[in-house]
XYZ file of C-alpha atoms in Angstrom:
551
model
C 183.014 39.344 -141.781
C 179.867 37.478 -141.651
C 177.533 40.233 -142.858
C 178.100 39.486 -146.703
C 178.699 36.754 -148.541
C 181.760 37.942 -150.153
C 183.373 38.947 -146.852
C 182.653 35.581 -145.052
C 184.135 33.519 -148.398
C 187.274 35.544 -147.873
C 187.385 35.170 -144.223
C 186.763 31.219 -144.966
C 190.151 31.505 -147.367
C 192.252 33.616 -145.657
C 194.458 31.634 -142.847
C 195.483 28.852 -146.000
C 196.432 31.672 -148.208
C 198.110 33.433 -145.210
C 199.846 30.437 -144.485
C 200.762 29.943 -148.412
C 202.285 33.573 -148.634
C 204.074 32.672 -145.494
C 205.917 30.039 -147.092
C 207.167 31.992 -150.011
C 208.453 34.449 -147.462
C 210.333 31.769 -145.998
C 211.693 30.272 -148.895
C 212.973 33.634 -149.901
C 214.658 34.945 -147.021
C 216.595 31.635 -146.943
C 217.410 31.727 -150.629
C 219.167 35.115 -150.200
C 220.660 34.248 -147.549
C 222.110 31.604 -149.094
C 222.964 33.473 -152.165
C 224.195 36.531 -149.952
C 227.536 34.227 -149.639
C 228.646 34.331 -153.728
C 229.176 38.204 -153.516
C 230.785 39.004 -156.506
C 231.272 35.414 -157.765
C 227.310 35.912 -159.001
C 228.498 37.288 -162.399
C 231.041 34.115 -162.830
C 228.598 32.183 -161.635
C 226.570 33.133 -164.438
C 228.785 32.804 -166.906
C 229.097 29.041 -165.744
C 226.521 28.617 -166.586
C 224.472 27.086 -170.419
C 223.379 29.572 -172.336
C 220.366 27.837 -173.051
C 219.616 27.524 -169.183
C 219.588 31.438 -168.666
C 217.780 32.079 -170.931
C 215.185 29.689 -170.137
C 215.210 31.415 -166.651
C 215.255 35.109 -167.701
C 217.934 36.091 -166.011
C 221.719 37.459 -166.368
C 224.658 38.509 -164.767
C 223.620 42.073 -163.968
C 220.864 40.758 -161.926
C 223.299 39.458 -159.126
C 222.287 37.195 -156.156
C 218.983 38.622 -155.822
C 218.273 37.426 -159.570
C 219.198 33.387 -158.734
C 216.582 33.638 -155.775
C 213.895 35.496 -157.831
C 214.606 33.347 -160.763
C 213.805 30.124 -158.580
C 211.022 31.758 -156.830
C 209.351 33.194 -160.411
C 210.101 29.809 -162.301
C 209.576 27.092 -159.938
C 207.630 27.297 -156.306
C 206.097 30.815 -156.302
C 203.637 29.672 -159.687
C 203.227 26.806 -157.483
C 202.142 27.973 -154.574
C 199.761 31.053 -155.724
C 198.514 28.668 -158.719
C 197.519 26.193 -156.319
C 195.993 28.401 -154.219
C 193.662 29.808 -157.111
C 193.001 26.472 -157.841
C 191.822 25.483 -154.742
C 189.822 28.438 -154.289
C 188.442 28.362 -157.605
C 187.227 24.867 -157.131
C 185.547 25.497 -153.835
C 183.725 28.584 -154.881
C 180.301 26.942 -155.654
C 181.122 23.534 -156.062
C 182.573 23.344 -152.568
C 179.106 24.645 -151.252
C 176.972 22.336 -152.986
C 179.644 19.270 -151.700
C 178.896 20.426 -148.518
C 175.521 21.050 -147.948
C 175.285 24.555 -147.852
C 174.167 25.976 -151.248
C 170.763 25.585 -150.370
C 170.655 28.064 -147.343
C 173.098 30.603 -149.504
C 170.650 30.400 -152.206
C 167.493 31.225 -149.875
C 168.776 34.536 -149.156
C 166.967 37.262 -151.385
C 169.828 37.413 -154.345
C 170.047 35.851 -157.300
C 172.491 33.019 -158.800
C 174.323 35.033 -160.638
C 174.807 37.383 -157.821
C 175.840 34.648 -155.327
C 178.453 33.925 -158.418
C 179.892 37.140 -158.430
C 180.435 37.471 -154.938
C 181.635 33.595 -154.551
C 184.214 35.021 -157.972
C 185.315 38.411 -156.541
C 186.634 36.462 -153.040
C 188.454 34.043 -155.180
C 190.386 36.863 -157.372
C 190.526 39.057 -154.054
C 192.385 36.484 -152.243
C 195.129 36.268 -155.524
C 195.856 38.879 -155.820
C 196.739 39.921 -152.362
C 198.542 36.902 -152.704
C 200.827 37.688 -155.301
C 201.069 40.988 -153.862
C 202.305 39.781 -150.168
C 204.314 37.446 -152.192
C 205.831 40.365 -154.304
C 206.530 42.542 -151.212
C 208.221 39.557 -149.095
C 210.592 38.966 -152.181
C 211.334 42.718 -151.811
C 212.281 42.987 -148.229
C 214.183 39.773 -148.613
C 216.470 40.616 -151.522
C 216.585 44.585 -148.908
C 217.344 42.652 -145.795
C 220.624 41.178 -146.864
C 221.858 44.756 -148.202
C 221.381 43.694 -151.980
C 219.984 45.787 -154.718
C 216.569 45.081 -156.685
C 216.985 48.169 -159.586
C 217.771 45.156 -161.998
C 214.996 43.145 -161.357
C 211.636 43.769 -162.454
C 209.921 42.065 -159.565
C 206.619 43.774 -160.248
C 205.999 42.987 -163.350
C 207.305 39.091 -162.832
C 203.985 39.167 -160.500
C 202.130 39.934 -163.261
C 203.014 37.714 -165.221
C 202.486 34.939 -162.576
C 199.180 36.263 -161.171
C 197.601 36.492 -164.699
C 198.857 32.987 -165.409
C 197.337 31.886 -161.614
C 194.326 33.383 -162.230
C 193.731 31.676 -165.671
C 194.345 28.479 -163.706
C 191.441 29.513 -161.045
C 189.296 29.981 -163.655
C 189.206 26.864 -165.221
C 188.888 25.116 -161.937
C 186.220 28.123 -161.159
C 184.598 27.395 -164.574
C 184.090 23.663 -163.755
C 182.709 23.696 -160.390
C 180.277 26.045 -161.061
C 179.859 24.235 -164.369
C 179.441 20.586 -162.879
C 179.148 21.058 -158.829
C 181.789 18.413 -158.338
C 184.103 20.206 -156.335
C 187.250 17.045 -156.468
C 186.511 17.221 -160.344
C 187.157 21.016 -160.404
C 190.028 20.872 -158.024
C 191.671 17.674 -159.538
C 191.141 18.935 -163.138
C 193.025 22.461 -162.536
C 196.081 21.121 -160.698
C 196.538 18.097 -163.316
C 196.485 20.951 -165.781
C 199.007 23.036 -163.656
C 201.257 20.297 -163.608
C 200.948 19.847 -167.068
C 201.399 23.104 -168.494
C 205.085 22.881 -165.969
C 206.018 20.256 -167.584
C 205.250 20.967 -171.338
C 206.029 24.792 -170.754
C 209.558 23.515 -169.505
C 210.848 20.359 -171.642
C 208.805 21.253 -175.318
C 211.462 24.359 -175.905
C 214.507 21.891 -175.253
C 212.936 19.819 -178.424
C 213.466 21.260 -182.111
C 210.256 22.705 -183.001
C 208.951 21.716 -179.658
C 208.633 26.056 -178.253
C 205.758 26.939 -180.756
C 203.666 23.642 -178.870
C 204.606 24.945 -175.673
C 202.843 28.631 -175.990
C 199.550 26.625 -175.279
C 200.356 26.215 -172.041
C 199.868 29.028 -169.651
C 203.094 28.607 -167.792
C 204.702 29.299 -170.684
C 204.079 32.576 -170.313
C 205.364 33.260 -166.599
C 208.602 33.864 -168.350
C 208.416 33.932 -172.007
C 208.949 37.387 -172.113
C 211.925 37.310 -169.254
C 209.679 39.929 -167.251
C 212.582 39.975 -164.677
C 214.872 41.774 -166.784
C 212.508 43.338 -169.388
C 209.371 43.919 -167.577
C 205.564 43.301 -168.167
C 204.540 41.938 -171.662
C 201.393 43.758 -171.583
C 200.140 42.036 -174.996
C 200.315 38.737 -173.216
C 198.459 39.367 -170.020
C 195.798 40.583 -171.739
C 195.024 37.450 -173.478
C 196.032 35.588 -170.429
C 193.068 37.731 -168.507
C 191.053 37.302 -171.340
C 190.824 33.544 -171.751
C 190.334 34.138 -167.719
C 187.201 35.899 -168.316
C 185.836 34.088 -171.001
C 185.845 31.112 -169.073
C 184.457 32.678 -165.710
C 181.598 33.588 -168.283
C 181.540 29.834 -169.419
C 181.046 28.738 -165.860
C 178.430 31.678 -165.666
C 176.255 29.928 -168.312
C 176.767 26.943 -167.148
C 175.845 27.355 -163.405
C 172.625 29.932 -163.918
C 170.823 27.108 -166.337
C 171.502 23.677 -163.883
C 169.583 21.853 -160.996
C 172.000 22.805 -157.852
C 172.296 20.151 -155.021
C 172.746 20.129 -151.642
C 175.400 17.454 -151.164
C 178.483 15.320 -152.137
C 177.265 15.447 -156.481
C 178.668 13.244 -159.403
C 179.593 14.474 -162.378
C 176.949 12.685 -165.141
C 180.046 11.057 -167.647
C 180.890 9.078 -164.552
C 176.927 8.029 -163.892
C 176.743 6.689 -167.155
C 180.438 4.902 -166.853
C 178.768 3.171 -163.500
C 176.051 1.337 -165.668
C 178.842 -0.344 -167.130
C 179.555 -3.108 -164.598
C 183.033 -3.502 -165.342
C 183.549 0.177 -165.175
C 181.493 0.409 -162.240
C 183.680 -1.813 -160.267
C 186.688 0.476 -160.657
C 185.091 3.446 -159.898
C 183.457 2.000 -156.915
C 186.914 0.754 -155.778
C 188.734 4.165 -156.425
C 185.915 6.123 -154.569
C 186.757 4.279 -151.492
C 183.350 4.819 -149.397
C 182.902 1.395 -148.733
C 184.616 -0.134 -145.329
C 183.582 0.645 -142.491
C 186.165 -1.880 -140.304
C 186.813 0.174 -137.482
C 188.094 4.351 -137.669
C 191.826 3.500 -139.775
C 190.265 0.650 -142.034
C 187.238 3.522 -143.025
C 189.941 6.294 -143.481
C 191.982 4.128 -145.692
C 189.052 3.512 -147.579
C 188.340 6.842 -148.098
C 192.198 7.672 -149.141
C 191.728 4.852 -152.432
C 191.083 7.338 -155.007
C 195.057 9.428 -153.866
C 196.253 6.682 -152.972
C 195.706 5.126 -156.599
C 196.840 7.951 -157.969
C 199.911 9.430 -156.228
C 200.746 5.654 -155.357
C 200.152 4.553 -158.792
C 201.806 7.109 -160.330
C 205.288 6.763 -158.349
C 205.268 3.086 -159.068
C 205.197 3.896 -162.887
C 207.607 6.883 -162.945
C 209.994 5.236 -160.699
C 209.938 1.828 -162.882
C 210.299 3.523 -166.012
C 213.099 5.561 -164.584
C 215.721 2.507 -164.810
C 215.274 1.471 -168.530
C 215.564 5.211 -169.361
C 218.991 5.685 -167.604
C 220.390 3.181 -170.142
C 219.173 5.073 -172.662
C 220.318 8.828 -171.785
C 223.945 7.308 -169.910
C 225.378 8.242 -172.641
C 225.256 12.494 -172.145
C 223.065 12.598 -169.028
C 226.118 13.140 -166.833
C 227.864 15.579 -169.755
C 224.662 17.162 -169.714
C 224.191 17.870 -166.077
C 228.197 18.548 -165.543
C 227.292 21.546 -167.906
C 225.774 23.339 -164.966
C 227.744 25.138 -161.896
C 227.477 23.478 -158.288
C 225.010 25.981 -157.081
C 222.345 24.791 -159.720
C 223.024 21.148 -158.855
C 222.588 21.536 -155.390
C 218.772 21.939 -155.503
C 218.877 18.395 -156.366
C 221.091 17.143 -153.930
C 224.381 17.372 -156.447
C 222.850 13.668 -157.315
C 225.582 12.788 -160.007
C 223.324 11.698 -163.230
C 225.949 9.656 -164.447
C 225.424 6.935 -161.876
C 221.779 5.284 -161.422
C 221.735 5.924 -157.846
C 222.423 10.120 -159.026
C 220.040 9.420 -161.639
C 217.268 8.448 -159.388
C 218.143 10.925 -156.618
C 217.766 13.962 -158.899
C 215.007 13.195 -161.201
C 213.099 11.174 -158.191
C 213.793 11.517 -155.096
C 214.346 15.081 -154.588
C 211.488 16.751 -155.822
C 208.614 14.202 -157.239
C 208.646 11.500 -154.804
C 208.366 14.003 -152.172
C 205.561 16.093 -153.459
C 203.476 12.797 -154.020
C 203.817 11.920 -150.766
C 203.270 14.739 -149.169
C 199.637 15.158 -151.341
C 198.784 11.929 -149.676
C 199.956 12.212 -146.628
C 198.854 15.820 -145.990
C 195.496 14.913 -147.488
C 195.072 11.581 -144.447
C 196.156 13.965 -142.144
C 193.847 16.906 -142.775
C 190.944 14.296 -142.846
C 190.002 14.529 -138.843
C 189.376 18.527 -139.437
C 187.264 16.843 -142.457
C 184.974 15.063 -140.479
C 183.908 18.236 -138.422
C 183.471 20.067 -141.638
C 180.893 17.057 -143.415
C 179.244 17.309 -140.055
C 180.046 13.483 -139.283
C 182.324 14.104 -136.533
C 179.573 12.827 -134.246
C 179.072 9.540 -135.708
C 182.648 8.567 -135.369
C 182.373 10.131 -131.585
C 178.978 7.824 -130.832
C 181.100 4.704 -131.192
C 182.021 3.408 -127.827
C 185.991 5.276 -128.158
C 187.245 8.143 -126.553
C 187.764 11.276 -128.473
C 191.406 10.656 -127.548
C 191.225 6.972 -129.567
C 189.371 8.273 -132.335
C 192.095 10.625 -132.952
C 195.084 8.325 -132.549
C 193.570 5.970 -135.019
C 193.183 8.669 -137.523
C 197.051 9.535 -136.947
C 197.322 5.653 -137.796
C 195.943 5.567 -141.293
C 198.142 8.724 -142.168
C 200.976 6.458 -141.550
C 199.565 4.132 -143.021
C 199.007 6.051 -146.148
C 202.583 7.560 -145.973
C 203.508 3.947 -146.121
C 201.429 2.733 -148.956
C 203.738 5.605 -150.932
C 206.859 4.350 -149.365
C 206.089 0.690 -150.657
C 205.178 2.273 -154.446
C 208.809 3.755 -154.283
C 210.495 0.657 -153.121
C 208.621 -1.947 -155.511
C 209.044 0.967 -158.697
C 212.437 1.568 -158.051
C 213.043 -1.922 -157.827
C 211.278 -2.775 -160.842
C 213.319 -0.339 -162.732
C 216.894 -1.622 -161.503
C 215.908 -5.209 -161.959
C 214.735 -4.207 -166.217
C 217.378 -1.938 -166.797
C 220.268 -4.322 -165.175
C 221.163 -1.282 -163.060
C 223.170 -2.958 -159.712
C 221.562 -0.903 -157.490
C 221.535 -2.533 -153.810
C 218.432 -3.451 -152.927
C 219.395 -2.883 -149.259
C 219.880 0.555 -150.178
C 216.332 0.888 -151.944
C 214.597 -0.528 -149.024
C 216.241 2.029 -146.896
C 215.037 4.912 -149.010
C 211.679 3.775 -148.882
C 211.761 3.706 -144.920
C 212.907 7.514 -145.046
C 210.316 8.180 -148.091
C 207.649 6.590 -145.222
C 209.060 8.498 -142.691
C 209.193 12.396 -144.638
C 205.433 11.233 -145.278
C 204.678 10.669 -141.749
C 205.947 14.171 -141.045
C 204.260 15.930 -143.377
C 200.678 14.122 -142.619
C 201.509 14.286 -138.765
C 201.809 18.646 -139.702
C 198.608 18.529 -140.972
C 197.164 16.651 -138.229
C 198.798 19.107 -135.795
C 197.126 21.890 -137.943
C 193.467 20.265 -138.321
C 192.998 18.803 -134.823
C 193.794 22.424 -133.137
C 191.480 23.958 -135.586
C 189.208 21.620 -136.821
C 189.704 23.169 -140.617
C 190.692 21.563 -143.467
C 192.499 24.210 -145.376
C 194.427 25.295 -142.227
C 195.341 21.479 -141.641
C 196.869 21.256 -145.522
C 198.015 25.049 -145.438
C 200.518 23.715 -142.557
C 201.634 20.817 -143.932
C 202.157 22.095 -147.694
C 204.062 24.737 -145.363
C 206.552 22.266 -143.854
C 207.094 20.664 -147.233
C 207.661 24.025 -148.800
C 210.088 25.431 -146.075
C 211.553 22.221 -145.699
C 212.671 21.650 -149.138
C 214.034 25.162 -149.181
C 215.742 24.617 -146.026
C 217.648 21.758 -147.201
C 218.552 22.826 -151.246
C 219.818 26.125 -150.298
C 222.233 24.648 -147.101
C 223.744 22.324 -149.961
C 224.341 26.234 -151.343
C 225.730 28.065 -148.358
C 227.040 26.106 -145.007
C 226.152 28.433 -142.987
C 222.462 27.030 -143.044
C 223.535 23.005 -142.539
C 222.496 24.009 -138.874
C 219.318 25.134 -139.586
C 218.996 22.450 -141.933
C 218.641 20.423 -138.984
C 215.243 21.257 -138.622
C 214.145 19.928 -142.195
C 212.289 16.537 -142.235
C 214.298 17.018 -145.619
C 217.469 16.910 -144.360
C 216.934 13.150 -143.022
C 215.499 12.245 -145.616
C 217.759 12.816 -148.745
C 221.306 14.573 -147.071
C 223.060 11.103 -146.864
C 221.927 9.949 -150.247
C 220.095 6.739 -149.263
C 220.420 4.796 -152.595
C 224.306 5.233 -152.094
C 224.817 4.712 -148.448
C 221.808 3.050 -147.179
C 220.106 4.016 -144.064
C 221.801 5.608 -140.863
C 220.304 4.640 -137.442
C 218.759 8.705 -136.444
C 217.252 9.504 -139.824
C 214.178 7.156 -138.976
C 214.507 8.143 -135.469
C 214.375 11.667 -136.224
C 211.374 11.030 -138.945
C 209.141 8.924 -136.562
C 209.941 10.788 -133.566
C 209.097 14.002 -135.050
C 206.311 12.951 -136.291
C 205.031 10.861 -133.298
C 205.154 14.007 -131.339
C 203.134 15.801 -133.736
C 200.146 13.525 -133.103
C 200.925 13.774 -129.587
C 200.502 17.459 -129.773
C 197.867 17.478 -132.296
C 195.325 14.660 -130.020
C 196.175 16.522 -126.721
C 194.945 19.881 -128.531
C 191.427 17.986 -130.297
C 190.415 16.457 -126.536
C 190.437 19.861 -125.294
C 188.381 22.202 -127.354
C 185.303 22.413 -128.560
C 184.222 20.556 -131.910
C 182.422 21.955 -135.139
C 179.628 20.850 -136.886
């Protein structure tokens, strides 16, 4: 795999998109098996349900139980997962190789920039597509495997849709690294998009007039032309792979006509920010390169810039959250009564018309988690970091064991989880003390202990991952993994008993089951949490003492 440069960037990407296909398997074997249990009720079910709401999905009555799971997997995590893959890939391409160090020995090999481009491009949209394509063929065996039929579902050309739109997100985080060398620029740039697109491609049709803004967002057209039921809108993948190209050409231009480096870059916009003082403060605190008290105090450091962010960001969403319930009471809980149980349950059947339901779903099921768990995997993948950036043996010449290095590094994931956990608390807070809501504020405490403790998990995977490997992407490959399968584990037992057991084994399950902001905290859900995840780092520091470190 080493004897060209396009075989070695695919061997460097393969175990995190392995591990992201793996997921989707997961989450689809579980969703028909939870399905599997509606038998003929699917066509009531159904009709249960808005008309507005299947039709935003793409799906209908003839497309049975293997249409709800495809329907979740095509509009919801599978874009996810494969988009943020490309992403990730995209932004590492060339940027990643200047951040670390190593353009300068790619580029003294006899071939020329655009050359090493191509190669460093053709990985990226190798790895996609085989992907989409494991992705496409683990939906297929799942929906076989419980003796259901897929001749009414297009799954095909639904992955084309989604790996056109995933590669159009690659490419713009492709077009910027190679445009800018600032790898965290790229990277951060693409998934804010992604998120974006999901949220305007989603809520803009529900507004009159809203569905003609929405068509400029890419995830607009995973399902615009219901490809599940009427197959591949060949008109619109074109442009899709269009745009793709023309901005793979932009990055082209871009890349062949700049100085490279051979380090951690800055993008210029931000150098001239920094000669504003002012400015220069903030972006010196948000870059977070400056303590060096001890191992945790230097990794929390480095964690300022998510931290601000995903932190940040909670503590808005979450305060906000409480003055907006008095102003949707009104139909929320009309609204969300519209839908049948099995919809409901992927958000815990939170009950909107109450501001503890109202929290629950729009919060605490689905964005609270996935902030965390960006933070949390991030602090924990950051040990496998240090052997990549070749500074593992600075930390190691300090007079600690490799055993108390490691610990200490499992400390500052907690203590990032719990940075998150404290956003939660103080935002939710916030937002029942402004809008008058009555929530107890025993009861929000005791949600943030189980937000710190699904964190914990989550970082303490990654960990686990990084420390046996010493690689980044396998370290966040597992935990994104847990939090995948673990959500899935959880929303589709609230579907079908049958998988409460397994349920069990989702950090999810002790997290949200009980509904905290209701009932408050029960003595094993933090001793599940912490004692999972303690054993984690246990397994994770036991493994990094006994092999062999990189770099």
């Amino acid at each position: 795999m080493l004897r060209t440069l396009y075989l070695k960037s695919i061997r460097d990407r393969a175990a995190s998109a392995l591990i992201g296909a793996s997921s989707l398997w997961f989450v689809a074997v579980f969703g028909m098996w939870a399905y599997a249990g509606l038998g003929d009720d699917s066509v009531s079910f159904f009709d249960d349900m808005p008309a507005f709401y299947t039709d935003l999905i793409g799906i209908n009555g003839d497309a049975g139980v293997a249409g709800l799971m495809l329907s979740m997997m095509f509009n919801f995590i599978g874009p996810f997962v494969v988009a943020g893959i490309a992403v990730s890939m995209g932004a590492a391409a060339l940027a990643g190789e200047e951040n670390d160090g190593t353009m300068n020995v790619l580029t003294t090999a006899p071939r020329s920039r655009s050359r090493l481009l191509a190669s460093k491009g053709l990985a990226a949209l190798t790895i996609a597509l085989v992907v989409n394509v494991l992705a496409w063929a683990g939906y297929l065996v799942s929906i076989l495997a419980f003796g259901e039929s897929a001749a009414d579902v297009n799954i095909g050309a639904a992955t084309v849709h989604v790996t056109a739109v995933a590669l159009l997100y690659g490419a713009v985080a492709f077009a910027l690294g190679a445009a800018t060398g600032h790898q965290r620029l790229a990277s951060g740039v693409g998934t804010a998009f992604l998120v974006v697109s999901f949220f305007g491609a989603g809520l803009l049709p529900m507004i009159d007039g809203g569905e003609d803004w929405a068509k400029i967002f890419p995830w607009y057209y995973i399902n615009a032309a219901s490809p599940l039921v009427d197959g591949v809108d060949w008109t619109q993948v074109l442009v899709l792979l269009a745009i793709t190209a023309a901005l793979v050409v932009v990055g082209w231009a871009a890349y062949v006509r700049r100085d490279l480096v051979s380090g951690a870059t800055t993008v210029p916009l931000l150098a001239r920010f920094q000669e504003d003082e002012r400015l220069a403060r903030m972006l010196e605190l948000l870059r977070g390169r400056s303590s060096t008290r001890g191992i945790v105090g230097k990794a929390l450091s480095e964690s300022r810039a998510i931290l601000t962010i995903a932190g940040g960001g909670i503590f808005l969403m979450t305060a906000l959250m409480g003055p907006m319930f008095n102003l949707v009471s009104d139909f929320v809980g009309e609204f969300a009564d519209a839908f049948p149980d099995n919809i409901m349950a992927m958000v815990g059947f939170a009950d909107y018309s109450r501001p503890e339901g109202w929290y629950h779903g729009e919060m605490l099921s689905i964005t609270v988690p996935v902030a965390v768990a960006v933070a949390a995997i991030a602090a924990g993948a950051a040990l496998a970091g240090e052997e990549r950036a070749r500074t593992i043996s600075v930390l190691l010449g300090s007079p600690l064991s490799r055993a108390a290095v490691a610990w200490r590094r499992a400390l500052a994931v907690l203590a990032v989880a719990a940075v998150n956990a404290l956003a939660t608390v103080a935002g939710i807070a916030l937002g029942n003390w402004v809008g008058g809501l009555g929530i107890s504020y025993l009861h929000i405490l005791a949600t943030g202990v189980l937000v710190w403790g699904l964190g914990a998990v989550f970082g303490a995977a990654a960990f686990l991952g990084g420390a046996l490997t010493g690689q980044p992407k396998v370290a966040v490959g597992v935990g994104t993994g847990v939090a995948v399968v673990g959500w899935a584990l959880t929303a589709f037992a609230a579907v079908n008993d049958a998988l409460v057991p397994i349920a069990h084994l989702s950090p999810y399950y002790y997290y949200t089951w009980e509904f905290p902001l209701d009932n408050g905290l029960y003595w094993y859900q933090p001793v599940v949490l912490f004692g999972a995840a303690a054993a984690l780092f246990a397994a994770g520091v036991a493994g990094y003492v006994r092999r062999d470190l990189k770099g």
